[in-house]
């Protein structure tokens, strides 16, 4: 197998009035809105914030929450310029969690290929995802599920353990690694404060590195773009902090990438995904095998579009994402991922509001050497 990726086509042929829906119009969505307009599409931006910056450059504004599909559909059908929903070519979503379910619902209502709503629900709620992994034989950590009123229920897993909300608003919020009963109790109470679905998970701790396979699903097939190593650290309080990402070699013959791609395709088949952005978080166990941790059916945050991808990828990722969202014919080309990394400045506040540094070297060895000096 040769390394390959999709070359974004800049000659999108759109019909008059063809549009895409962008869930969210904040600072993070601006690159997608700009890319969609470059590709010739009108942009319908949805955001509950009436002064969202993306509204200024969008063609049509829907001031609604991205968490509720019915008001969005109502406003779509009521708008005089959107009389025919057949003009909608795709959904752009860069937000994890509940907007993923909204995107799935919109695809169903607008007769677009996407992901079944039931599958989206199972993926964003981590306790449901773990159950599916067990039923379908997908490699994943051993786990136990707790409701917010079940914290006194005994845990039968061996330390160390990972405690996390089943669904939270911000990535890694409420996630801890613990090695004793007292710390476990504290971590469970912390996870309860962050969960939005009344459920938390306690999982076995896997000792290996964290990876993320970035790609898309088109016509049920996973198209990998790049493999990233996720750089995390555990503080003295047991909380897990994201430090950044760095690229890993994208040789499709490498066992690590083959393992990641195999898991990814099984996920697409099990959850009947037809078209979607696709990011799979994986962690290596003591045997060197990858285990599924999370699935993200959004275009991705973590400042990857802003900081890492412009250095690492030989194409415009937002343009590519738009092409994928509308099901544009794919053109494969050789893909050389440049050895690159992004490191976040630690501190309070949202990740998107922090400063960051990016690095790009000629070889992976040079990049690793640079990272060790930081």
CSV table of C-alpha atoms in Angstrom, one decimal, residues 36 154 182 200 210 285 302 347 353 362 369:
chain,number,residue,atom,x,y,z
A,36,UNK,CA,-16.9,27.0,1.9
A,154,UNK,CA,-17.7,-0.9,44.6
A,182,UNK,CA,-9.2,7.9,48.3
A,200,UNK,CA,-19.3,8.6,34.5
A,210,UNK,CA,-2.0,8.3,22.8
A,285,UNK,CA,-1.6,-1.1,25.8
A,302,UNK,CA,-7.4,21.7,19.4
A,347,UNK,CA,-3.1,28.2,31.7
A,353,UNK,CA,-7.8,31.4,23.6
A,362,UNK,CA,12.9,17.9,7.8
A,369,UNK,CA,15.2,16.1,19.1
